[in-house]
Short mmCIF file of N, CA and C in Angstrom, two decimals:
data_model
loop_
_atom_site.label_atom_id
_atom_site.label_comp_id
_atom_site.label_asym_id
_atom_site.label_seq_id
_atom_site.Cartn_x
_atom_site.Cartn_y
_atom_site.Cartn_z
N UNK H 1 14.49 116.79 -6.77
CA UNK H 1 13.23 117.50 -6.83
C UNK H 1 13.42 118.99 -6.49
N UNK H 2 14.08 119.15 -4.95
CA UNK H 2 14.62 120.36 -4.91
C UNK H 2 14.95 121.35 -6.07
N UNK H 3 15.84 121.00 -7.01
CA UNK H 3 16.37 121.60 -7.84
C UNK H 3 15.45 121.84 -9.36
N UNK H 4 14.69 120.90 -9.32
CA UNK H 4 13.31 121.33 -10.20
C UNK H 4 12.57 122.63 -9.99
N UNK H 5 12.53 122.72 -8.60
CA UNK H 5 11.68 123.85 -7.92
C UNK H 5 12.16 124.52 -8.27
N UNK H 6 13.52 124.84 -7.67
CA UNK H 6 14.47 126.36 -7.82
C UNK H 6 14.60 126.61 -9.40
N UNK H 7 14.85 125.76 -10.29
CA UNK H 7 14.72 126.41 -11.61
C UNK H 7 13.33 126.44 -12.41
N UNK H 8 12.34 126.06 -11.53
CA UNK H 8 11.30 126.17 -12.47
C UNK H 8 10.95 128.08 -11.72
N UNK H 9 11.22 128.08 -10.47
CA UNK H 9 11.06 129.68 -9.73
C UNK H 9 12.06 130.76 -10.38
N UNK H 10 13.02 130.16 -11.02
CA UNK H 10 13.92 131.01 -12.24
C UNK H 10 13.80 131.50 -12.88
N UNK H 11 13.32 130.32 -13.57
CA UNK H 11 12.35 130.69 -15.29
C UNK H 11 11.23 131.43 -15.10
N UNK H 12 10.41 131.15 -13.87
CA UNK H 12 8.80 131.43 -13.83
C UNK H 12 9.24 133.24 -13.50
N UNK H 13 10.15 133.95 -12.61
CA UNK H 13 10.67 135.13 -11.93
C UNK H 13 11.43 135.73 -13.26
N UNK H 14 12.24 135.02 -13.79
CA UNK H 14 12.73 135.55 -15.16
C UNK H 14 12.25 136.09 -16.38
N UNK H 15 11.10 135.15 -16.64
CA UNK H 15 9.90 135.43 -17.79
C UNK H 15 9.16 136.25 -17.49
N UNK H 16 9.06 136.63 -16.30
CA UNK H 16 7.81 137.46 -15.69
C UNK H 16 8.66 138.74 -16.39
N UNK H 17 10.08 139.05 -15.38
CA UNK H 17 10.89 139.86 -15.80
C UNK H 17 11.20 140.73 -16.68
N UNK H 18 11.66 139.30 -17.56
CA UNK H 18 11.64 139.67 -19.18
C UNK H 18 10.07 140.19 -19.87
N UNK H 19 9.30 139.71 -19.50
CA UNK H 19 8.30 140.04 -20.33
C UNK H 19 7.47 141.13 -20.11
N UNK H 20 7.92 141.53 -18.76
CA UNK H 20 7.08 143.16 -18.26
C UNK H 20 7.98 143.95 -18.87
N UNK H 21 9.54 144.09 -18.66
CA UNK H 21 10.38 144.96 -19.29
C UNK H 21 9.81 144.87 -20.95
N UNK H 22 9.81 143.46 -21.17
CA UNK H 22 9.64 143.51 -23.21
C UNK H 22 8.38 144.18 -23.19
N UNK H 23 7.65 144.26 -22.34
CA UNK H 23 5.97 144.79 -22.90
C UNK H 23 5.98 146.11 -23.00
N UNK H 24 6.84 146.70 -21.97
CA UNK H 24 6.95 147.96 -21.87
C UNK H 24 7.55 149.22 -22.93
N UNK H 25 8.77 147.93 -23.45
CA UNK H 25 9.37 148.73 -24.87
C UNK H 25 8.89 148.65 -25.48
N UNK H 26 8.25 147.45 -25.89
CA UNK H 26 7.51 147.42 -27.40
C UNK H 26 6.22 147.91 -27.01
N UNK H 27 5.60 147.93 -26.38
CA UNK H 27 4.26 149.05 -26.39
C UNK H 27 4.50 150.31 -25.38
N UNK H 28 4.58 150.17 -24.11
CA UNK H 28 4.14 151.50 -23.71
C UNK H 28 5.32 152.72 -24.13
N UNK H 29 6.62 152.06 -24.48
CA UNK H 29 7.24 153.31 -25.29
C UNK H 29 6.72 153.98 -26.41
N UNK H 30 6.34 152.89 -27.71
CA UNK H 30 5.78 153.82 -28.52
C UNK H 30 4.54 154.25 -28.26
N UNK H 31 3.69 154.01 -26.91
CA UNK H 31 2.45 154.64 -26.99
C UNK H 31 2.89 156.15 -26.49
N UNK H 32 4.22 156.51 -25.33
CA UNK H 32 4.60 157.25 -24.78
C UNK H 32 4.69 158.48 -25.99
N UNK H 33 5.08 157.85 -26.88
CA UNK H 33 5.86 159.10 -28.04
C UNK H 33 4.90 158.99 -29.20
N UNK H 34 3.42 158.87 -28.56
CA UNK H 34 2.37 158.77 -29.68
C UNK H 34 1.07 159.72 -28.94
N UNK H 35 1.44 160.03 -27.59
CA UNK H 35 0.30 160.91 -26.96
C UNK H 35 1.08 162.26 -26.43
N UNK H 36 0.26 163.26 -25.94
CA UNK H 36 1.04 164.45 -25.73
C UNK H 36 1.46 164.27 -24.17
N UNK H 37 2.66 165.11 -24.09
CA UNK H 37 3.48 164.91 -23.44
C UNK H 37 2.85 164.65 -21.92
N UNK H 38 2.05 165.91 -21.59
CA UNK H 38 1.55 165.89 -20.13
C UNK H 38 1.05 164.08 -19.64
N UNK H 39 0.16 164.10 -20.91
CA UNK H 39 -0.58 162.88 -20.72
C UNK H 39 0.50 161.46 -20.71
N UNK H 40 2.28 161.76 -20.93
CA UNK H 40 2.65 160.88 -21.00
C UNK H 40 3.47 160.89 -19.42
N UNK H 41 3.56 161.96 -19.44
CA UNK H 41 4.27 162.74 -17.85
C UNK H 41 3.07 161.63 -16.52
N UNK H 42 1.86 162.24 -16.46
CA UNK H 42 1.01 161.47 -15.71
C UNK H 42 0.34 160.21 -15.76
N UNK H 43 0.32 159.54 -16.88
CA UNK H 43 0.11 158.21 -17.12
C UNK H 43 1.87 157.21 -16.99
N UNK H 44 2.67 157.91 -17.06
CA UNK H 44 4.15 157.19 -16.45
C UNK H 44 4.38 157.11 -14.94
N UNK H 45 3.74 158.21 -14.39
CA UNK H 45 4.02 158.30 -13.04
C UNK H 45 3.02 158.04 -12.25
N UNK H 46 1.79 157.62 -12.79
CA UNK H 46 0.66 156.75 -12.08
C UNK H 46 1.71 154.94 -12.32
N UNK H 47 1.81 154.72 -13.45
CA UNK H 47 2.53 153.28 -13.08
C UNK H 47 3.54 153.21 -12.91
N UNK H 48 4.57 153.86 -12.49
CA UNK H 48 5.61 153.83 -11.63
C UNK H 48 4.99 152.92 -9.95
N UNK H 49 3.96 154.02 -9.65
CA UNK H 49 3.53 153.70 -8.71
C UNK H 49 3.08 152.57 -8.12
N UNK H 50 2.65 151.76 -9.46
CA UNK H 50 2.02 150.04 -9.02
C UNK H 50 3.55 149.33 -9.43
N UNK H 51 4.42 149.91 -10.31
CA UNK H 51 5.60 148.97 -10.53
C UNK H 51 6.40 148.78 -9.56
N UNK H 52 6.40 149.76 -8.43
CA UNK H 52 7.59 149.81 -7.40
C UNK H 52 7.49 148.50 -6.90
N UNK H 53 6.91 148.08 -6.64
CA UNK H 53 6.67 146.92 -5.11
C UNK H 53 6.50 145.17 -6.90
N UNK H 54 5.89 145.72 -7.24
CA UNK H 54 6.15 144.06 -8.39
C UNK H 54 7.45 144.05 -8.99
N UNK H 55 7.73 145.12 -9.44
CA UNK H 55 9.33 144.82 -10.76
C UNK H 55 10.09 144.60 -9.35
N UNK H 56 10.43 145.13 -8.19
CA UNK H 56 11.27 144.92 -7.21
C UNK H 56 11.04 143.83 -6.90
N UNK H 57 10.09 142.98 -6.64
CA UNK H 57 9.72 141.63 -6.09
C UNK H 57 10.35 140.52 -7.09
N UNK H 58 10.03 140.53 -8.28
CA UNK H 58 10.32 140.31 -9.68
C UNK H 58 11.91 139.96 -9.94
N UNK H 59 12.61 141.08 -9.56
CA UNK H 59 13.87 141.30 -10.03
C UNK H 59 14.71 140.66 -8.44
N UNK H 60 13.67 140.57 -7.59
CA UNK H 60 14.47 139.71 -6.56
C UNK H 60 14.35 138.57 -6.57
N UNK H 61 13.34 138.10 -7.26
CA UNK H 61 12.92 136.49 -6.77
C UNK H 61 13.78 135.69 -7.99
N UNK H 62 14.09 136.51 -9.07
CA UNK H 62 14.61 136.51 -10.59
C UNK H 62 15.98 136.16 -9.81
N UNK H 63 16.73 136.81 -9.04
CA UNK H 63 18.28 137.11 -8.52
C UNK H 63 18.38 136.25 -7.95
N UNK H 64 17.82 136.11 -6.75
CA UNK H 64 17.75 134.68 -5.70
C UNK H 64 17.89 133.23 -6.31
N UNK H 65 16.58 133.10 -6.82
CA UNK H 65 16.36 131.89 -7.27
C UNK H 65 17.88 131.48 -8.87
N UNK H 66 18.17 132.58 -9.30
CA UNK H 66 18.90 132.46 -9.98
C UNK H 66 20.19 131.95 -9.24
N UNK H 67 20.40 132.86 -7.89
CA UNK H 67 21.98 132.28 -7.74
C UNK H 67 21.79 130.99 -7.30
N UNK H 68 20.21 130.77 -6.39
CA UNK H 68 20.48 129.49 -5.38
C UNK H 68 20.49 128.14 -6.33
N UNK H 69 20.09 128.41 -7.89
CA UNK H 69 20.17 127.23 -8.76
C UNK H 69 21.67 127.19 -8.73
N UNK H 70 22.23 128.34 -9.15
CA UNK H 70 24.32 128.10 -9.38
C UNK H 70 24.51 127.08 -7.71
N UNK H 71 24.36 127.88 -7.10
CA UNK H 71 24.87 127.14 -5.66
C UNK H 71 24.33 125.40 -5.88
N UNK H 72 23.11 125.20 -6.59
CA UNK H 72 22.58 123.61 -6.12
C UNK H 72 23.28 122.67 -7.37
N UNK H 73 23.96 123.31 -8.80
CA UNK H 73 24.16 122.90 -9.82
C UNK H 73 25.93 123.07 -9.70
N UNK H 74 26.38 122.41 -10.83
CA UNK H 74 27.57 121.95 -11.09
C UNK H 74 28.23 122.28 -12.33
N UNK H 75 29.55 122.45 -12.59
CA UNK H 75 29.99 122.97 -13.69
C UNK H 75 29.58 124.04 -14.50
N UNK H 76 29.38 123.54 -15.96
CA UNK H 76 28.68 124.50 -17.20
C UNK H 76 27.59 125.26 -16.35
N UNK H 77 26.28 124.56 -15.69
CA UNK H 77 25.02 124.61 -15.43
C UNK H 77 25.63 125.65 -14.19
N UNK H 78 26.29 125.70 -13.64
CA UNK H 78 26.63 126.38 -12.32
C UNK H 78 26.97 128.05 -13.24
N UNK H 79 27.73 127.50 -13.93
CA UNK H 79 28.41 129.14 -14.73
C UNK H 79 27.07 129.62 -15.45
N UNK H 80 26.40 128.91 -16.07
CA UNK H 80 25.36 129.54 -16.89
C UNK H 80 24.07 130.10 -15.79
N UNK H 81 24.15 129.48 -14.83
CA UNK H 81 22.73 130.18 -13.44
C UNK H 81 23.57 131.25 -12.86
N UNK H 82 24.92 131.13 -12.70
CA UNK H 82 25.21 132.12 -12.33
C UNK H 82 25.30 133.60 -12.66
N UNK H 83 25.58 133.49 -14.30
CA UNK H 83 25.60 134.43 -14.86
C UNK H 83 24.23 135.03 -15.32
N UNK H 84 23.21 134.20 -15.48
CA UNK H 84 21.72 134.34 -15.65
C UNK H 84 21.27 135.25 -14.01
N UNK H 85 21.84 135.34 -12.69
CA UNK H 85 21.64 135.69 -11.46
C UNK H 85 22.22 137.06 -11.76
N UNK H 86 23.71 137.02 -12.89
CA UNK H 86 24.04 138.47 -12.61
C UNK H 86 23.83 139.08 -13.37
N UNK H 87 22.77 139.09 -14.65
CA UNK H 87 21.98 139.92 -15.40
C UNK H 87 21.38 140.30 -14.58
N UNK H 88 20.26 139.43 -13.83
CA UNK H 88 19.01 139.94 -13.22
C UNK H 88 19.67 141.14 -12.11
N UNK H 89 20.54 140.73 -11.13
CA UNK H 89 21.16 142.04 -10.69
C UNK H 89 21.46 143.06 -11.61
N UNK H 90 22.02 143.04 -12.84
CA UNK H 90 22.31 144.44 -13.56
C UNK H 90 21.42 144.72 -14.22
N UNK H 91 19.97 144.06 -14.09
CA UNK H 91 18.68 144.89 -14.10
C UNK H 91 18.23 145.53 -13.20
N UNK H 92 18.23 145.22 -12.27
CA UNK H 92 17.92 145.97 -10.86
C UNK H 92 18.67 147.49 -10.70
N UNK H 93 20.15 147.15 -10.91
CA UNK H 93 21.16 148.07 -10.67
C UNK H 93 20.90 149.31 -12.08
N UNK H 94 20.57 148.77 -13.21
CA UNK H 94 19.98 149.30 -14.45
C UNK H 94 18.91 150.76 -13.71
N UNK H 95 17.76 149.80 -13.35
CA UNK H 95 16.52 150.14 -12.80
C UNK H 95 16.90 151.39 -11.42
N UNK H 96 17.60 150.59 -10.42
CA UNK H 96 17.74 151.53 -9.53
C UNK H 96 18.77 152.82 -9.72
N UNK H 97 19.46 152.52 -10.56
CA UNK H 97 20.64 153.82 -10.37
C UNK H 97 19.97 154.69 -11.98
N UNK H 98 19.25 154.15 -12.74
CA UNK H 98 19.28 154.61 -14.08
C UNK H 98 17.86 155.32 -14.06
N UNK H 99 16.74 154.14 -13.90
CA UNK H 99 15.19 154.67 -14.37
C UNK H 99 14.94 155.55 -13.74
N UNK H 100 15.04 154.65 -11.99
CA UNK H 100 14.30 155.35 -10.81
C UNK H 100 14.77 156.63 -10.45
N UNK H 101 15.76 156.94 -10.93
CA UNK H 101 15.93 158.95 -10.29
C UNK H 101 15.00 160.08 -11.22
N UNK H 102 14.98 159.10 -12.73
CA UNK H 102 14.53 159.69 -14.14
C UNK H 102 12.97 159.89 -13.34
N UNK H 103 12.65 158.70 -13.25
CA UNK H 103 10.93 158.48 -12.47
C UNK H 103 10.69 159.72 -11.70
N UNK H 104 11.20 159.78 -10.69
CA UNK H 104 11.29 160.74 -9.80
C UNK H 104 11.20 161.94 -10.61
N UNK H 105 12.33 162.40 -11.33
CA UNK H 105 11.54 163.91 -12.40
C UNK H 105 10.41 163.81 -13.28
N UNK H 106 10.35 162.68 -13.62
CA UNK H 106 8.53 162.34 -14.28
C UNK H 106 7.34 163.24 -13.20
N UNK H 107 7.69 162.25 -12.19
CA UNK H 107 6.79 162.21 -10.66
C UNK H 107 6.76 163.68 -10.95
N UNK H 108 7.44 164.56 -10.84
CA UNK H 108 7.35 166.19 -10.35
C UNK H 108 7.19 166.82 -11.60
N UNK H 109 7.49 166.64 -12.89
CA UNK H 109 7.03 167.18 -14.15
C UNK H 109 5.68 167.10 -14.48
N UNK H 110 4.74 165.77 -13.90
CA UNK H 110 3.40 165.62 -14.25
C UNK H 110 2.57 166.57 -13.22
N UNK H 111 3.38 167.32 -12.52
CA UNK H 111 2.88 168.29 -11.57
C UNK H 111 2.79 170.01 -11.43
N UNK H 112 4.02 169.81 -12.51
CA UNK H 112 4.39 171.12 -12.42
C UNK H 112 4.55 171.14 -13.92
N UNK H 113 5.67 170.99 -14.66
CA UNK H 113 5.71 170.96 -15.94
C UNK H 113 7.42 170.66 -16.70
N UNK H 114 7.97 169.69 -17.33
CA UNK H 114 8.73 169.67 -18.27
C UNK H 114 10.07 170.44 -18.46
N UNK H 115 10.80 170.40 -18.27
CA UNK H 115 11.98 171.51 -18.25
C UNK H 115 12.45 171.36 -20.01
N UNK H 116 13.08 172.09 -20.48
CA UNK H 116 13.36 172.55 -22.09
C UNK H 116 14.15 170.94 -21.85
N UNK H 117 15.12 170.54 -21.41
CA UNK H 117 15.62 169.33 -21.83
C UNK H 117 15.15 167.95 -21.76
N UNK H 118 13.53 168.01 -21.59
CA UNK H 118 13.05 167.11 -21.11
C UNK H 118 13.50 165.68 -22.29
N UNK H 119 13.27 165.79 -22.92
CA UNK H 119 13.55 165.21 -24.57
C UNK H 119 14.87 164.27 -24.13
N UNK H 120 16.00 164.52 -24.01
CA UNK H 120 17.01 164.06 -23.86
C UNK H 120 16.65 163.24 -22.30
N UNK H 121 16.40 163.63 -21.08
CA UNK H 121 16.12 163.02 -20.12
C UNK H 121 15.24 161.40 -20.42
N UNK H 122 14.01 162.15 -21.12
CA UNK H 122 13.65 160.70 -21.29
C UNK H 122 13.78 159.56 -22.23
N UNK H 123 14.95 160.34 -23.34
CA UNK H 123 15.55 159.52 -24.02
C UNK H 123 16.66 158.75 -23.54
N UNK H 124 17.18 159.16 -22.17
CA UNK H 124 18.26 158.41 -21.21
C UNK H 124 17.02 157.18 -20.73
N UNK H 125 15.60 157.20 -20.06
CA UNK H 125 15.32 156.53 -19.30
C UNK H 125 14.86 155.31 -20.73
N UNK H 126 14.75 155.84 -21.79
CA UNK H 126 14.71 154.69 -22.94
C UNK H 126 15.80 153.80 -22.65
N UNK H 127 16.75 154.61 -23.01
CA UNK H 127 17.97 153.32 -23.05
C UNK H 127 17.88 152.80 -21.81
N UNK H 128 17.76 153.54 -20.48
CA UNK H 128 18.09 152.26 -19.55
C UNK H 128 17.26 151.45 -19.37
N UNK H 129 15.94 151.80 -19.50
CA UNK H 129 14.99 150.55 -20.33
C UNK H 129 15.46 149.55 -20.97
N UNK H 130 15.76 149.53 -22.18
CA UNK H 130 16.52 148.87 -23.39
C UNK H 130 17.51 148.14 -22.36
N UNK H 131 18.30 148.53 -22.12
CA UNK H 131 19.29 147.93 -21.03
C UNK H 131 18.87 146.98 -20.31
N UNK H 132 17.73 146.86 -19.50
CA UNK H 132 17.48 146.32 -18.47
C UNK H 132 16.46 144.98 -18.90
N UNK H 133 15.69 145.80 -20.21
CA UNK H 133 14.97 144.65 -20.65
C UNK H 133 16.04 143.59 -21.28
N UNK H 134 17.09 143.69 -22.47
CA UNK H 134 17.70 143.33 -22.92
C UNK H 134 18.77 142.54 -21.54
N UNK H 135 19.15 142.77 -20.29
CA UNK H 135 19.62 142.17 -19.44
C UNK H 135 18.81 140.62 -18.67
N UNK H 136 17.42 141.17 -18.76
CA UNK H 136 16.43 140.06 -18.18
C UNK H 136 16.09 139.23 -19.07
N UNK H 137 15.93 139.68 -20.63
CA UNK H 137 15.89 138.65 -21.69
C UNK H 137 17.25 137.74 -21.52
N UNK H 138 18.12 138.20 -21.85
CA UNK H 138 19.27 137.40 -21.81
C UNK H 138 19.62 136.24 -20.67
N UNK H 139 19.03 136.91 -19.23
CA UNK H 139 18.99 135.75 -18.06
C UNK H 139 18.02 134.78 -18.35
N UNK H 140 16.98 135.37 -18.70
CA UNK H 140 15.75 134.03 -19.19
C UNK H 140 16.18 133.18 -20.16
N UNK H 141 16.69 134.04 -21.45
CA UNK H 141 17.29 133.01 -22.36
C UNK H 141 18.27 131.80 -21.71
N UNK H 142 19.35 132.03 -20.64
CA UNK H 142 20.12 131.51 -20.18
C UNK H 142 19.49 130.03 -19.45
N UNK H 143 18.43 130.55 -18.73
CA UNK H 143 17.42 129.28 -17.83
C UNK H 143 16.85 128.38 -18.59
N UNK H 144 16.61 129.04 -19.67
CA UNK H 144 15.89 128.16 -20.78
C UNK H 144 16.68 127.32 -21.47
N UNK H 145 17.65 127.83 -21.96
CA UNK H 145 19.23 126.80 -22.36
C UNK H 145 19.26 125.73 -21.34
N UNK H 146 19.30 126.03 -19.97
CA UNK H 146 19.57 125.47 -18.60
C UNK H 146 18.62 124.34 -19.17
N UNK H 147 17.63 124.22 -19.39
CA UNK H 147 16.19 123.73 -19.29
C UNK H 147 16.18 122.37 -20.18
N UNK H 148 16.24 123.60 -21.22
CA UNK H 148 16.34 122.22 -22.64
C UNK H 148 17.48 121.33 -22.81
N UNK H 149 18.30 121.73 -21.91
CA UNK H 149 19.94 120.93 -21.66
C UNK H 149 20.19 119.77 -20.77
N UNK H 150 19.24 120.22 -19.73
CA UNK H 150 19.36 119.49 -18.61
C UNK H 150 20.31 120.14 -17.19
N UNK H 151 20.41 119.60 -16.18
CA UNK H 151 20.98 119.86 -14.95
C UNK H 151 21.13 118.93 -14.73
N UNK H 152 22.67 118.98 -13.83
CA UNK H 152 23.30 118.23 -13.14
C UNK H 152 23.17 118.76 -11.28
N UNK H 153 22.57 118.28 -10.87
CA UNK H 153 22.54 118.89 -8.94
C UNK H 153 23.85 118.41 -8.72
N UNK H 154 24.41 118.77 -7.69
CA UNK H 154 25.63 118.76 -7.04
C UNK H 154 25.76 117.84 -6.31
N UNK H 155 26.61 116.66 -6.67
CA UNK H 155 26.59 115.51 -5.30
C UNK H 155 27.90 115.60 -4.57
N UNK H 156 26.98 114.56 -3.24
CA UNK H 156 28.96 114.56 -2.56
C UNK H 156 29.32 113.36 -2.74
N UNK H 157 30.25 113.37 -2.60
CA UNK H 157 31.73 112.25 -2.74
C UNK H 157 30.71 110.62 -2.39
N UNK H 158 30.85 109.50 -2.61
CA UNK H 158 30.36 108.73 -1.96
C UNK H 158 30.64 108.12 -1.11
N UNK H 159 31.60 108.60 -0.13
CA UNK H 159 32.43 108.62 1.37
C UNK H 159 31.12 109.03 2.11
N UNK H 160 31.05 110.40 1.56
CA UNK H 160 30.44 111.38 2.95
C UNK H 160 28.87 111.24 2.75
N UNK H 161 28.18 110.51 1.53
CA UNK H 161 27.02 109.76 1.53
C UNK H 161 26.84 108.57 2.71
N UNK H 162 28.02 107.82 2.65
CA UNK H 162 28.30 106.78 3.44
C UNK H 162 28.35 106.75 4.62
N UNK H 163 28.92 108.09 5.18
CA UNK H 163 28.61 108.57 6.95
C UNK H 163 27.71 109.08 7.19
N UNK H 164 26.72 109.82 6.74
CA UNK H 164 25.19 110.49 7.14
C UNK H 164 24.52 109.61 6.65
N UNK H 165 24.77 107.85 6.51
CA UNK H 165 23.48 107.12 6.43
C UNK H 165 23.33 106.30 8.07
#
């Protein structure tokens, strides 16, 4: 039963994941490069502001629950949660070393104004977008394989069943 939980908190942390990153490319990018700039400068850096504390929550509960399924599972199912745990980290790592410094010159451009290279800057925070969504899709895809496949939980020997009864 245990192990129901932890991968249904996988999938449920993963999808969330995946699907705020996917919502974000496929709409609020092209809405970004469909309104003028200021208005894209201050409407990015108002939701930065509500994303900090959910995509972080998100991308942890995504990581956790991802490794603690490898730790409760066996073989194939162990390699495939595991590696589904280390997307969701190289979304995070995506996010923290890539978006969030970009954010930060958003934050102060919607204040002041745009430097001549702005163009290229936020064509970097695209891709690490792209990156990160494309990292959390791929871990979800992975849980979901997990899913429709089945799991094996990890037993012990039937010795050491035999002494803790």
């Amino acid at each position: 039963m245990r192990i129901r939980i932890v991968h249904g908190l996988a999938l449920l942390s993963t999808g969330l994941l995946a699907g705020a990153f996917g919502y974000g490319a496929a709409n609020l990018v092209p809405t970004f490069h469909a309104v003028p700039l200021g208005m894209r400068l201050s409407f990015h850096a108002e939701l930065m502001k509500m994303n900090g504390i959910t995509m972080q929550a998100a991308m942890g509960t995504a990581f956790l629950s991802s490794l603690t399924l490898a730790v409760l599972t066996r073989g194939r199912a162990r390699l495939i949660a595991g590696a589904a745990s280390l997307l969701t980290l190289a979304s995070f790592l995506i996010t923290r070393f890539g978006n969030v410094p970009i954010n930060g010159h958003i934050k102060r451009w919607a204040v002041t104004s745009a430097p001549a290279e702005h163009a290229e800057i936020l064509g970097r925070w695209e891709l690490f977008n792209n990156m990160r969504t494309l990292t959390a899709l791929a871990a979800f895809g992975l849980l979901i394989g997990l899913a429709v496949r089945g799991l094996r939980p990890v037993t012990r020997p039937e010795h050491d069943r035999a002494d803790k009864s």
